């Protein structure tokens, strides 16, 4: 039986990531093929010398990624392979732009702690008025403004932005490097008109149509940490959605318009 290589000094909060990474490795290399049952919670607790909490968090993360199904009374089993594109690389505008041979850029308009509005509080599951970290940036492709990004983070996650140059690159990469868990996201798409400051920042006429993506990003345990309202110039960026019937999951990718 494989045992965890975790150091005794590793923070308890990281235990579920150790377990999740090990299970992903077994799924990737075929030790746990599609259809195979995972070890029971009790077996995983013994193997990793942990309580049930970290085990359940790890399994919840794998379920959120569409890799396993079942659990919580039913036998957990593998239903999909580990995605080749990580959640972070999708959510990171900078990494996506570089992968398409475009030059990403950003201009920070504002970074501040603010009281959560009703919409932000509902998205982040915090009380109205609780302090959150809000950032507004204009995102660029080859120096052309293509998106206005308005993002709110829980205070615990967003506090790391105050020691980061938000004009230098990917916020998500910086947060991940500081241990912020960004595992699953729910996306809502619609169309809105460019008004006021949005039209000015994107250099489009007032009333022009914009593609809006609203996103709630959560930890593996389903705790929301980020809410974003992103507004794209439709002549510059489109979205492609790929569905996988076997796992019931979807992968959404940004696609540059030619």
mmCIF file of C-alpha atoms in Angstrom:
data_model
loop_
_atom_site.group_PDB
_atom_site.id
_atom_site.type_symbol
_atom_site.label_atom_id
_atom_site.label_comp_id
_atom_site.label_asym_id
_atom_site.label_seq_id
_atom_site.Cartn_x
_atom_site.Cartn_y
_atom_site.Cartn_z
ATOM 1 C CA UNK A 1 0.000 0.000 0.000
ATOM 2 C CA UNK A 2 1.305 3.427 -0.930
ATOM 3 C CA UNK A 3 1.669 5.840 1.938
ATOM 4 C CA UNK A 4 1.720 9.609 1.854
ATOM 5 C CA UNK A 5 5.081 11.326 1.513
ATOM 6 C CA UNK A 6 3.720 14.268 3.499
ATOM 7 C CA UNK A 7 6.089 15.833 5.951
ATOM 8 C CA UNK A 8 4.865 15.790 9.586
ATOM 9 C CA UNK A 9 5.276 19.588 9.539
ATOM 10 C CA UNK A 10 3.021 20.134 6.489
ATOM 11 C CA UNK A 11 0.012 22.336 7.337
ATOM 12 C CA UNK A 12 -3.144 20.398 8.037
ATOM 13 C CA UNK A 13 -5.028 22.525 5.490
ATOM 14 C CA UNK A 14 -2.909 20.958 2.714
ATOM 15 C CA UNK A 15 -3.752 17.326 3.567
ATOM 16 C CA UNK A 16 -6.704 17.089 1.195
ATOM 17 C CA UNK A 17 -4.495 18.328 -1.656
ATOM 18 C CA UNK A 18 -1.923 15.603 -0.931
ATOM 19 C CA UNK A 19 -4.663 12.969 -1.040
ATOM 20 C CA UNK A 20 -6.297 14.436 -4.147
ATOM 21 C CA UNK A 21 -2.988 14.663 -6.025
ATOM 22 C CA UNK A 22 -2.174 11.035 -5.214
ATOM 23 C CA UNK A 23 -5.586 9.824 -6.427
ATOM 24 C CA UNK A 24 -5.250 11.879 -9.614
ATOM 25 C CA UNK A 25 -1.847 10.287 -10.224
ATOM 26 C CA UNK A 26 -3.334 6.801 -9.857
ATOM 27 C CA UNK A 27 -6.118 7.674 -12.295
ATOM 28 C CA UNK A 28 -3.679 9.190 -14.794
ATOM 29 C CA UNK A 29 -1.266 6.230 -14.821
ATOM 30 C CA UNK A 30 -4.026 3.608 -14.980
ATOM 31 C CA UNK A 31 -3.832 2.168 -11.492
ATOM 32 C CA UNK A 32 -7.413 3.413 -11.118
ATOM 33 C CA UNK A 33 -8.950 3.090 -14.614
ATOM 34 C CA UNK A 34 -12.393 4.397 -15.611
ATOM 35 C CA UNK A 35 -15.000 2.280 -13.825
ATOM 36 C CA UNK A 36 -12.694 1.317 -10.961
ATOM 37 C CA UNK A 37 -13.847 1.791 -7.390
ATOM 38 C CA UNK A 38 -11.812 4.091 -5.187
ATOM 39 C CA UNK A 39 -10.643 2.942 -1.768
ATOM 40 C CA UNK A 40 -13.252 3.571 0.904
ATOM 41 C CA UNK A 41 -13.045 6.646 3.127
ATOM 42 C CA UNK A 42 -11.901 4.397 5.991
ATOM 43 C CA UNK A 43 -9.148 2.877 3.839
ATOM 44 C CA UNK A 44 -7.940 6.309 2.724
ATOM 45 C CA UNK A 45 -7.936 7.547 6.318
ATOM 46 C CA UNK A 46 -5.692 4.652 7.313
ATOM 47 C CA UNK A 47 -3.403 5.011 4.292
ATOM 48 C CA UNK A 48 -2.789 8.726 4.767
ATOM 49 C CA UNK A 49 -3.089 8.732 8.573
ATOM 50 C CA UNK A 50 -5.758 11.429 8.545
ATOM 51 C CA UNK A 51 -9.304 11.961 9.767
ATOM 52 C CA UNK A 52 -12.297 11.793 7.440
ATOM 53 C CA UNK A 53 -12.376 15.572 6.854
ATOM 54 C CA UNK A 54 -9.384 15.827 4.480
ATOM 55 C CA UNK A 55 -10.444 12.627 2.697
ATOM 56 C CA UNK A 56 -13.930 13.990 2.039
ATOM 57 C CA UNK A 57 -12.494 17.306 0.831
ATOM 58 C CA UNK A 58 -10.219 15.479 -1.622
ATOM 59 C CA UNK A 59 -13.103 13.366 -2.944
ATOM 60 C CA UNK A 60 -15.300 16.457 -3.263
ATOM 61 C CA UNK A 61 -12.615 18.111 -5.407
ATOM 62 C CA UNK A 62 -12.427 15.076 -7.707
ATOM 63 C CA UNK A 63 -16.225 15.038 -8.030
ATOM 64 C CA UNK A 64 -16.247 18.769 -8.866
ATOM 65 C CA UNK A 65 -13.690 18.108 -11.622
ATOM 66 C CA UNK A 66 -15.879 15.360 -13.130
ATOM 67 C CA UNK A 67 -13.249 12.684 -12.458
ATOM 68 C CA UNK A 68 -15.217 10.539 -9.986
ATOM 69 C CA UNK A 69 -18.862 9.929 -9.096
ATOM 70 C CA UNK A 70 -20.558 8.437 -6.069
ATOM 71 C CA UNK A 71 -19.410 8.645 -2.488
ATOM 72 C CA UNK A 72 -21.323 9.837 0.586
ATOM 73 C CA UNK A 73 -23.100 6.499 0.963
ATOM 74 C CA UNK A 74 -22.427 5.151 -2.540
ATOM 75 C CA UNK A 75 -19.190 3.604 -3.751
ATOM 76 C CA UNK A 76 -16.987 6.297 -5.331
ATOM 77 C CA UNK A 77 -15.719 5.247 -8.752
ATOM 78 C CA UNK A 78 -13.731 6.750 -11.630
ATOM 79 C CA UNK A 79 -15.867 8.199 -14.450
ATOM 80 C CA UNK A 80 -13.373 10.371 -16.345
ATOM 81 C CA UNK A 81 -9.702 10.975 -16.925
ATOM 82 C CA UNK A 82 -7.755 13.817 -15.387
ATOM 83 C CA UNK A 83 -8.088 16.860 -17.707
ATOM 84 C CA UNK A 84 -4.961 17.769 -19.640
ATOM 85 C CA UNK A 85 -5.756 21.484 -19.175
ATOM 86 C CA UNK A 86 -5.830 22.583 -15.568
ATOM 87 C CA UNK A 87 -8.524 24.831 -14.165
ATOM 88 C CA UNK A 88 -5.940 27.495 -13.477
ATOM 89 C CA UNK A 89 -4.734 27.596 -17.083
ATOM 90 C CA UNK A 90 -8.299 28.067 -18.274
ATOM 91 C CA UNK A 91 -9.166 30.750 -15.774
ATOM 92 C CA UNK A 92 -5.934 32.634 -16.372
ATOM 93 C CA UNK A 93 -6.420 35.098 -19.234
ATOM 94 C CA UNK A 94 -2.636 35.553 -19.393
ATOM 95 C CA UNK A 95 -1.847 31.852 -19.792
ATOM 96 C CA UNK A 96 -4.620 31.427 -22.354
ATOM 97 C CA UNK A 97 -3.393 34.404 -24.439
ATOM 98 C CA UNK A 98 0.173 33.098 -24.441
ATOM 99 C CA UNK A 99 -1.016 29.660 -25.560
ATOM 100 C CA UNK A 100 -2.642 31.264 -28.628
ATOM 101 C CA UNK A 101 0.527 33.231 -29.492
ATOM 102 C CA UNK A 102 -1.125 36.517 -28.498
ATOM 103 C CA UNK A 103 0.540 39.010 -26.177
ATOM 104 C CA UNK A 104 -1.499 39.506 -23.002
ATOM 105 C CA UNK A 105 -1.580 42.704 -21.024
ATOM 106 C CA UNK A 106 -3.534 44.354 -18.266
ATOM 107 C CA UNK A 107 -4.090 47.757 -16.768
ATOM 108 C CA UNK A 108 -5.305 47.911 -13.190
ATOM 109 C CA UNK A 109 -7.934 50.558 -12.622
ATOM 110 C CA UNK A 110 -8.576 49.873 -8.947
ATOM 111 C CA UNK A 111 -7.696 47.462 -6.137
ATOM 112 C CA UNK A 112 -9.383 47.923 -2.774
ATOM 113 C CA UNK A 113 -11.121 46.371 0.193
ATOM 114 C CA UNK A 114 -14.848 47.027 0.051
ATOM 115 C CA UNK A 115 -18.062 46.031 1.770
ATOM 116 C CA UNK A 116 -19.755 43.254 -0.193
ATOM 117 C CA UNK A 117 -22.834 44.325 -2.145
ATOM 118 C CA UNK A 118 -25.891 42.071 -2.265
ATOM 119 C CA UNK A 119 -24.800 40.480 -5.564
ATOM 120 C CA UNK A 120 -21.232 39.862 -4.397
ATOM 121 C CA UNK A 121 -22.360 38.615 -0.990
ATOM 122 C CA UNK A 122 -24.759 36.137 -2.591
ATOM 123 C CA UNK A 123 -22.086 34.862 -5.002
ATOM 124 C CA UNK A 124 -19.437 34.454 -2.303
ATOM 125 C CA UNK A 125 -21.842 33.204 0.397
ATOM 126 C CA UNK A 126 -20.811 35.954 2.831
ATOM 127 C CA UNK A 127 -22.927 38.491 4.724
ATOM 128 C CA UNK A 128 -23.802 41.744 2.977
ATOM 129 C CA UNK A 129 -21.299 44.355 4.114
ATOM 130 C CA UNK A 130 -18.494 41.886 4.872
ATOM 131 C CA UNK A 131 -15.120 43.077 3.604
ATOM 132 C CA UNK A 132 -14.008 41.596 0.291
ATOM 133 C CA UNK A 133 -11.156 42.450 -2.064
ATOM 134 C CA UNK A 134 -12.258 43.986 -5.367
ATOM 135 C CA UNK A 135 -10.155 44.600 -8.442
ATOM 136 C CA UNK A 136 -11.000 46.205 -11.779
ATOM 137 C CA UNK A 137 -8.650 45.647 -14.714
ATOM 138 C CA UNK A 138 -8.727 46.241 -18.445
ATOM 139 C CA UNK A 139 -7.337 43.161 -20.234
ATOM 140 C CA UNK A 140 -5.414 43.571 -23.470
ATOM 141 C CA UNK A 141 -4.497 41.372 -26.412
ATOM 142 C CA UNK A 142 -1.571 42.698 -28.427
ATOM 143 C CA UNK A 143 -2.137 46.058 -26.684
ATOM 144 C CA UNK A 144 -5.801 46.218 -27.795
ATOM 145 C CA UNK A 145 -8.382 46.409 -24.957
ATOM 146 C CA UNK A 146 -10.679 43.381 -25.194
ATOM 147 C CA UNK A 147 -12.211 42.926 -21.747
ATOM 148 C CA UNK A 148 -13.125 44.736 -18.549
ATOM 149 C CA UNK A 149 -12.618 42.477 -15.539
ATOM 150 C CA UNK A 150 -14.417 43.183 -12.261
ATOM 151 C CA UNK A 151 -13.509 40.584 -9.670
ATOM 152 C CA UNK A 152 -14.306 40.166 -5.994
ATOM 153 C CA UNK A 153 -12.411 37.768 -3.735
ATOM 154 C CA UNK A 154 -13.064 36.710 -0.179
ATOM 155 C CA UNK A 155 -10.778 38.647 2.127
ATOM 156 C CA UNK A 156 -8.764 35.525 2.961
ATOM 157 C CA UNK A 157 -8.031 34.828 -0.706
ATOM 158 C CA UNK A 158 -7.774 38.395 -1.983
ATOM 159 C CA UNK A 159 -5.398 39.693 0.691
ATOM 160 C CA UNK A 160 -2.512 38.187 -1.310
ATOM 161 C CA UNK A 161 -3.103 40.713 -4.099
ATOM 162 C CA UNK A 162 -1.809 43.617 -2.029
ATOM 163 C CA UNK A 163 1.747 42.263 -2.257
ATOM 164 C CA UNK A 164 1.482 41.597 -6.011
ATOM 165 C CA UNK A 165 1.913 43.858 -9.036
ATOM 166 C CA UNK A 166 -1.492 43.263 -10.619
ATOM 167 C CA UNK A 167 -0.259 44.777 -13.900
ATOM 168 C CA UNK A 168 2.456 42.129 -14.143
ATOM 169 C CA UNK A 169 0.398 39.082 -15.101
ATOM 170 C CA UNK A 170 -1.914 36.345 -13.879
ATOM 171 C CA UNK A 171 -3.732 36.938 -10.600
ATOM 172 C CA UNK A 172 -4.806 33.298 -10.498
ATOM 173 C CA UNK A 173 -1.231 32.048 -10.844
ATOM 174 C CA UNK A 174 -0.175 34.339 -7.983
ATOM 175 C CA UNK A 175 -3.042 33.179 -5.748
ATOM 176 C CA UNK A 176 -2.379 29.529 -6.514
ATOM 177 C CA UNK A 177 1.254 30.076 -5.614
ATOM 178 C CA UNK A 178 0.063 31.387 -2.242
ATOM 179 C CA UNK A 179 -2.015 28.297 -1.551
ATOM 180 C CA UNK A 180 -5.426 29.602 -2.637
ATOM 181 C CA UNK A 181 -7.465 26.675 -3.941
ATOM 182 C CA UNK A 182 -9.201 27.344 -7.273
ATOM 183 C CA UNK A 183 -10.773 24.088 -8.378
ATOM 184 C CA UNK A 184 -14.255 24.480 -9.876
ATOM 185 C CA UNK A 185 -16.130 27.288 -11.585
ATOM 186 C CA UNK A 186 -19.679 28.026 -12.692
ATOM 187 C CA UNK A 187 -20.043 30.296 -15.727
ATOM 188 C CA UNK A 188 -23.066 32.309 -16.829
ATOM 189 C CA UNK A 189 -23.048 34.029 -20.222
ATOM 190 C CA UNK A 190 -25.265 36.785 -21.568
ATOM 191 C CA UNK A 191 -25.076 40.024 -23.553
ATOM 192 C CA UNK A 192 -25.051 43.552 -22.178
ATOM 193 C CA UNK A 193 -24.635 47.031 -23.645
ATOM 194 C CA UNK A 194 -21.422 48.984 -23.148
ATOM 195 C CA UNK A 195 -22.212 51.974 -20.996
ATOM 196 C CA UNK A 196 -20.258 54.753 -19.328
ATOM 197 C CA UNK A 197 -16.844 53.719 -18.117
ATOM 198 C CA UNK A 198 -16.974 50.311 -19.842
ATOM 199 C CA UNK A 199 -17.383 51.921 -23.259
ATOM 200 C CA UNK A 200 -14.578 54.343 -22.440
ATOM 201 C CA UNK A 201 -12.145 51.681 -21.192
ATOM 202 C CA UNK A 202 -12.819 49.377 -24.147
ATOM 203 C CA UNK A 203 -12.803 52.234 -26.650
ATOM 204 C CA UNK A 204 -16.165 51.258 -28.164
ATOM 205 C CA UNK A 205 -19.285 53.377 -28.802
ATOM 206 C CA UNK A 206 -21.799 53.599 -25.962
ATOM 207 C CA UNK A 207 -24.493 50.993 -26.442
ATOM 208 C CA UNK A 208 -22.220 48.536 -28.257
ATOM 209 C CA UNK A 209 -22.953 44.877 -27.425
ATOM 210 C CA UNK A 210 -20.556 43.133 -25.028
ATOM 211 C CA UNK A 211 -20.334 39.451 -24.170
ATOM 212 C CA UNK A 212 -20.588 39.090 -20.395
ATOM 213 C CA UNK A 213 -19.249 36.141 -18.444
ATOM 214 C CA UNK A 214 -20.110 35.909 -14.761
ATOM 215 C CA UNK A 215 -18.036 33.333 -12.911
ATOM 216 C CA UNK A 216 -18.067 31.905 -9.401
ATOM 217 C CA UNK A 217 -14.897 29.969 -8.559
ATOM 218 C CA UNK A 218 -14.827 27.580 -5.607
ATOM 219 C CA UNK A 219 -12.482 25.350 -3.659
ATOM 220 C CA UNK A 220 -12.613 21.578 -3.939
ATOM 221 C CA UNK A 221 -14.966 21.574 -0.976
ATOM 222 C CA UNK A 222 -17.351 23.896 -2.842
ATOM 223 C CA UNK A 223 -16.556 27.081 -0.891
ATOM 224 C CA UNK A 224 -16.768 30.182 -3.165
ATOM 225 C CA UNK A 225 -13.635 32.336 -3.168
ATOM 226 C CA UNK A 226 -14.028 34.452 -6.314
ATOM 227 C CA UNK A 227 -16.824 36.183 -8.208
ATOM 228 C CA UNK A 228 -16.077 37.895 -11.508
ATOM 229 C CA UNK A 229 -18.098 39.931 -13.976
ATOM 230 C CA UNK A 230 -16.051 40.041 -17.190
ATOM 231 C CA UNK A 231 -17.202 41.965 -20.274
ATOM 232 C CA UNK A 232 -15.625 41.126 -23.642
ATOM 233 C CA UNK A 233 -15.614 42.891 -26.982
ATOM 234 C CA UNK A 234 -17.268 40.202 -29.164
ATOM 235 C CA UNK A 235 -15.194 41.017 -32.243
ATOM 236 C CA UNK A 236 -12.036 40.026 -30.362
ATOM 237 C CA UNK A 237 -12.901 36.949 -28.276
ATOM 238 C CA UNK A 238 -15.412 34.111 -28.542
ATOM 239 C CA UNK A 239 -16.068 31.083 -26.370
ATOM 240 C CA UNK A 240 -16.026 27.384 -27.306
ATOM 241 C CA UNK A 241 -17.756 24.853 -25.039
ATOM 242 C CA UNK A 242 -16.829 21.170 -25.257
ATOM 243 C CA UNK A 243 -19.095 18.666 -23.478
ATOM 244 C CA UNK A 244 -18.015 15.199 -22.389
ATOM 245 C CA UNK A 245 -20.968 12.850 -22.008
ATOM 246 C CA UNK A 246 -19.012 10.157 -20.185
ATOM 247 C CA UNK A 247 -18.149 12.361 -17.244
ATOM 248 C CA UNK A 248 -20.964 14.872 -17.488
ATOM 249 C CA UNK A 249 -18.404 17.664 -17.535
ATOM 250 C CA UNK A 250 -17.793 20.650 -19.787
ATOM 251 C CA UNK A 251 -14.633 22.483 -20.729
ATOM 252 C CA UNK A 252 -14.988 26.107 -21.787
ATOM 253 C CA UNK A 253 -12.214 27.755 -23.759
ATOM 254 C CA UNK A 254 -11.654 31.271 -24.971
ATOM 255 C CA UNK A 255 -10.959 31.486 -28.682
ATOM 256 C CA UNK A 256 -9.386 34.530 -30.371
ATOM 257 C CA UNK A 257 -11.341 35.856 -33.319
ATOM 258 C CA UNK A 258 -9.288 36.058 -36.494
#
